[in-house]
Amino acid sequence: MPTPSVAVRVVLTLAGLSLASAPSWGADAPAATASSVSETSFPAPTSAQLQAGAKVAQTCAACHGIDGNATSTEFPKLAGQHADYLVKQLHDYRIAKGAKHPARVNAIMNGMAATLTDTQIRDVALYYSRQTFKPGVAFADKKELKLGQAIWMAGIPDRAVPACVSCHGPGGAGMPSRYPRIGGQWQGYLEMELQMFRNDRRTNSPEMHDIASRMTDKQITAVAEYAAGLRAPTELPR
């Protein structure tokens, strides 16, 4: 990936789906509040569930941070992620009954998920979903950012790649269970996951494998960079 030349904050508005660029935001920027968590099939968690989830999260903190805001681009930010989606991923890391291999393979996470009960998985997912998400920043030159925006908003027609916005939403908020919140996620992590989908190293989403398999390295890098600078334009009620 070329050395970033311009730091850009990407903001999409629902009204006009317009693109605005401004200087990068850093640690002092306003983070999305806990109320930005999208609605979920789970009822509002009890204080006991959140306390239990926080206890489980202590074992996850080395990679994901105790509040779900990972400090390394190797690991995804879990704060503000849909509880349904987190539950699904943790179950995918385990070997389902009758299966020979887990649906999602990662040496560290396979071992971690295998030690968790279904209740612990639910509680830690609810805990992370209620943590304050700290959005990322897009570092890209204008040409790369423009390509990423085009892919996000319109897809890649000549390669039959659909627009990312159709599943993940204008600001990358996604929706519970199937589509994760990826707006503001680490660029490096998003790029790595797209590469893994493309190369059959991540196999728990046939749709994403199909999409990524038709994208070039340049396109993957550009759209991951663009998504990293997004943040949800609206906050859903609790």
Coordinates of C-alpha atoms in Angstrom, one line a residue:
M1 CA 0.0 0.0 0.0
P2 CA 1.4 3.4 -0.9
T3 CA 2.5 5.8 1.8
P4 CA -0.6 7.9 2.8
S5 CA -0.4 11.5 1.7
V6 CA -3.6 13.0 2.9
A7 CA -5.6 12.4 6.1
V8 CA -9.3 12.6 5.4
R9 CA -12.4 12.5 7.5
V10 CA -15.2 11.0 5.6
V11 CA -18.8 11.9 6.5
L12 CA -21.9 10.8 4.6
T13 CA -25.2 12.4 5.2
L14 CA -28.4 10.5 4.7
A15 CA -30.2 13.4 3.1
G16 CA -27.9 13.9 0.2
L17 CA -25.4 11.1 0.4
S18 CA -22.8 13.8 0.0
L19 CA -19.1 13.5 0.6
A20 CA -17.3 16.0 2.8
S21 CA -13.6 16.0 3.5
A22 CA -11.9 17.7 6.4
P23 CA -8.7 17.4 8.4
S24 CA -8.3 14.0 10.2
W25 CA -9.7 13.6 13.6
G26 CA -7.6 12.0 16.3
A27 CA -7.9 10.9 20.0
D28 CA -9.6 14.2 20.9
A29 CA -12.4 13.8 18.4
P30 CA -15.9 13.1 19.6
A31 CA -16.6 9.4 19.6
A32 CA -19.9 7.8 18.9
T33 CA -21.9 7.4 22.0
A34 CA -23.3 4.2 23.3
S35 CA -26.6 5.1 21.9
S36 CA -25.2 4.5 18.4
V37 CA -25.5 0.8 18.9
S38 CA -28.0 -0.5 16.3
E39 CA -31.1 -2.3 17.4
T40 CA -30.8 -6.0 18.1
S41 CA -32.9 -9.0 18.6
F42 CA -31.7 -9.2 22.1
P43 CA -33.7 -7.4 24.8
A44 CA -31.9 -4.6 26.7
P45 CA -29.2 -6.3 28.8
T46 CA -29.5 -6.4 32.5
S47 CA -26.7 -5.0 34.7
A48 CA -25.8 -8.5 35.7
Q49 CA -25.3 -9.5 32.1
L50 CA -23.2 -6.5 31.4
Q51 CA -21.1 -7.2 34.5
A52 CA -20.7 -10.8 33.4
G53 CA -19.7 -9.6 29.9
A54 CA -17.2 -7.2 31.3
K55 CA -15.6 -10.1 33.2
V56 CA -15.3 -12.2 30.0
A57 CA -13.9 -9.1 28.2
Q58 CA -10.9 -9.1 30.5
T59 CA -9.6 -12.1 28.7
C60 CA -10.2 -10.3 25.3
A61 CA -8.6 -7.0 26.4
A62 CA -5.0 -7.8 25.2
C63 CA -6.2 -7.8 21.6
H64 CA -9.5 -5.9 21.5
G65 CA -9.1 -3.5 24.5
I66 CA -11.2 -3.7 27.6
D67 CA -13.7 -1.3 26.1
G68 CA -13.6 -2.9 22.7
N69 CA -11.5 -0.3 21.0
A70 CA -8.5 -2.2 19.8
T71 CA -5.3 -0.2 19.6
S72 CA -3.7 -2.4 16.9
T73 CA -4.9 -2.5 13.4
E74 CA -4.5 -6.3 13.4
F75 CA -7.5 -6.7 15.6
P76 CA -11.1 -5.4 15.0
K77 CA -12.8 -2.8 17.2
L78 CA -15.7 -4.5 18.9
A79 CA -17.2 -1.5 20.7
G80 CA -20.6 -0.6 19.3
Q81 CA -20.8 -3.7 17.1
H82 CA -24.1 -5.5 16.8
A83 CA -24.5 -8.0 19.6
D84 CA -26.2 -10.4 17.1
Y85 CA -23.2 -10.2 14.8
L86 CA -20.7 -10.8 17.6
V87 CA -22.6 -13.8 18.8
K88 CA -22.7 -15.3 15.3
Q89 CA -19.0 -14.8 14.8
L90 CA -18.1 -16.4 18.2
H91 CA -20.3 -19.4 17.3
D92 CA -18.6 -19.6 13.9
Y93 CA -15.2 -19.9 15.6
R94 CA -16.5 -23.0 17.4
I95 CA -16.9 -26.4 15.8
A96 CA -20.6 -26.9 15.2
K97 CA -22.2 -30.3 16.0
G98 CA -21.5 -32.7 13.1
A99 CA -18.8 -30.4 11.6
K100 CA -15.2 -31.2 11.2
H101 CA -13.9 -27.6 11.2
P102 CA -15.2 -24.3 12.5
A103 CA -16.9 -22.1 10.0
R104 CA -14.4 -19.3 10.7
V105 CA -10.8 -20.3 11.3
N106 CA -8.4 -18.4 13.5
A107 CA -6.0 -20.2 15.8
I108 CA -6.4 -17.7 18.6
M109 CA -10.1 -17.1 18.4
N110 CA -10.9 -20.8 17.8
G111 CA -9.3 -21.6 21.1
M112 CA -10.9 -18.7 22.9
A113 CA -14.4 -19.4 21.7
A114 CA -14.2 -23.0 22.5
T115 CA -13.8 -22.1 26.2
L116 CA -16.9 -19.9 26.3
T117 CA -20.4 -21.0 27.2
D118 CA -23.4 -19.8 25.1
T119 CA -24.3 -17.5 28.0
Q120 CA -20.8 -16.0 28.2
I121 CA -20.9 -15.4 24.4
R122 CA -24.2 -13.6 24.8
D123 CA -23.0 -11.5 27.7
V124 CA -19.7 -10.4 26.2
A125 CA -21.4 -9.6 23.0
L126 CA -24.0 -7.4 24.8
Y127 CA -21.2 -5.8 26.8
Y128 CA -19.1 -4.8 23.7
S129 CA -22.2 -3.7 21.9
R130 CA -22.8 -1.1 24.6
Q131 CA -19.3 0.3 24.7
T132 CA -18.5 3.7 23.2
F133 CA -17.1 3.3 19.7
K134 CA -14.1 5.4 18.8
P135 CA -14.2 6.0 15.0
G136 CA -11.1 5.6 12.9
V137 CA -9.5 7.8 10.3
A138 CA -8.9 7.4 6.6
F139 CA -5.4 8.1 5.3
A140 CA -5.5 8.3 1.5
D141 CA -4.7 10.5 -1.4
K142 CA -7.7 12.0 -3.2
K143 CA -7.5 9.6 -6.1
E144 CA -7.7 6.5 -3.8
L145 CA -10.4 8.1 -1.7
K146 CA -12.5 8.8 -4.8
L147 CA -12.1 5.2 -6.0
G148 CA -13.1 3.9 -2.5
Q149 CA -16.2 6.2 -2.5
A150 CA -17.2 5.0 -5.9
I151 CA -17.1 1.4 -4.9
W152 CA -18.9 2.0 -1.6
M153 CA -21.7 4.0 -3.2
A154 CA -22.0 2.3 -6.6
G155 CA -20.0 -0.9 -6.6
I156 CA -18.0 -2.0 -9.6
P157 CA -20.5 -2.6 -12.4
D158 CA -18.1 -4.2 -14.9
R159 CA -17.1 -6.8 -12.3
A160 CA -20.6 -7.3 -10.9
V161 CA -19.6 -6.1 -7.5
P162 CA -22.5 -4.5 -5.6
A163 CA -22.3 -1.3 -3.7
C164 CA -21.2 -1.7 -0.1
V165 CA -23.8 0.8 1.0
S166 CA -26.6 -1.6 0.1
C167 CA -25.7 -3.9 3.0
H168 CA -23.6 -1.8 5.3
G169 CA -25.4 1.5 5.0
P170 CA -24.3 5.0 4.1
G171 CA -22.2 5.4 7.2
G172 CA -21.1 1.8 7.5
A173 CA -23.5 1.0 10.5
G174 CA -24.6 -2.3 9.0
M175 CA -27.5 -4.2 10.5
P176 CA -27.7 -6.8 13.2
S177 CA -26.6 -10.4 12.6
R178 CA -25.6 -10.4 8.9
Y179 CA -23.9 -7.1 8.2
P180 CA -21.4 -5.8 10.7
R181 CA -20.7 -2.2 11.5
I182 CA -17.5 -1.4 9.5
G183 CA -17.6 2.4 9.3
G184 CA -14.7 3.6 11.4
Q185 CA -13.1 0.2 11.6
W186 CA -9.3 -0.1 11.1
Q187 CA -8.3 0.1 7.5
G188 CA -5.7 -2.6 7.9
Y189 CA -8.2 -5.0 9.4
L190 CA -10.8 -4.4 6.7
E191 CA -8.3 -4.9 4.0
M192 CA -7.0 -8.1 5.6
E193 CA -10.5 -9.5 5.9
L194 CA -11.4 -8.7 2.3
Q195 CA -8.2 -10.4 1.2
M196 CA -9.1 -13.5 3.3
F197 CA -12.6 -13.6 1.9
R198 CA -11.1 -13.5 -1.6
N199 CA -8.5 -16.2 -1.0
D200 CA -10.9 -18.6 0.8
R201 CA -9.1 -18.1 4.1
R202 CA -12.3 -16.8 5.7
T203 CA -15.3 -18.9 4.6
N204 CA -18.2 -18.0 6.9
S205 CA -19.8 -15.6 4.4
P206 CA -20.3 -16.9 0.8
E207 CA -21.6 -13.5 -0.2
M208 CA -18.4 -11.7 0.8
H209 CA -16.2 -14.4 -0.8
D210 CA -18.2 -13.9 -4.0
I211 CA -17.8 -10.1 -3.9
A212 CA -14.1 -10.0 -2.8
S213 CA -13.2 -12.6 -5.4
R214 CA -14.0 -10.1 -8.1
M215 CA -12.0 -7.2 -6.6
T216 CA -8.4 -6.2 -7.3
D217 CA -5.9 -5.4 -4.6
K218 CA -6.2 -1.7 -5.5
Q219 CA -10.0 -1.8 -5.2
I220 CA -9.8 -3.6 -1.9
T221 CA -7.3 -1.2 -0.4
A222 CA -9.3 1.9 -1.6
V223 CA -12.7 0.8 -0.3
A224 CA -11.2 -0.4 3.0
E225 CA -9.5 3.1 3.3
Y226 CA -12.8 4.8 2.6
A227 CA -14.7 2.7 5.1
A228 CA -12.2 3.4 7.8
G229 CA -13.1 7.1 7.7
L230 CA -16.8 6.6 7.8
R231 CA -19.1 7.1 10.8
A232 CA -22.8 6.5 11.1
P233 CA -24.7 9.8 10.3
T234 CA -27.5 9.0 12.7
E235 CA -27.8 7.4 16.1
L236 CA -30.5 4.9 16.6
P237 CA -32.6 5.0 19.8
R238 CA -31.9 2.4 22.5

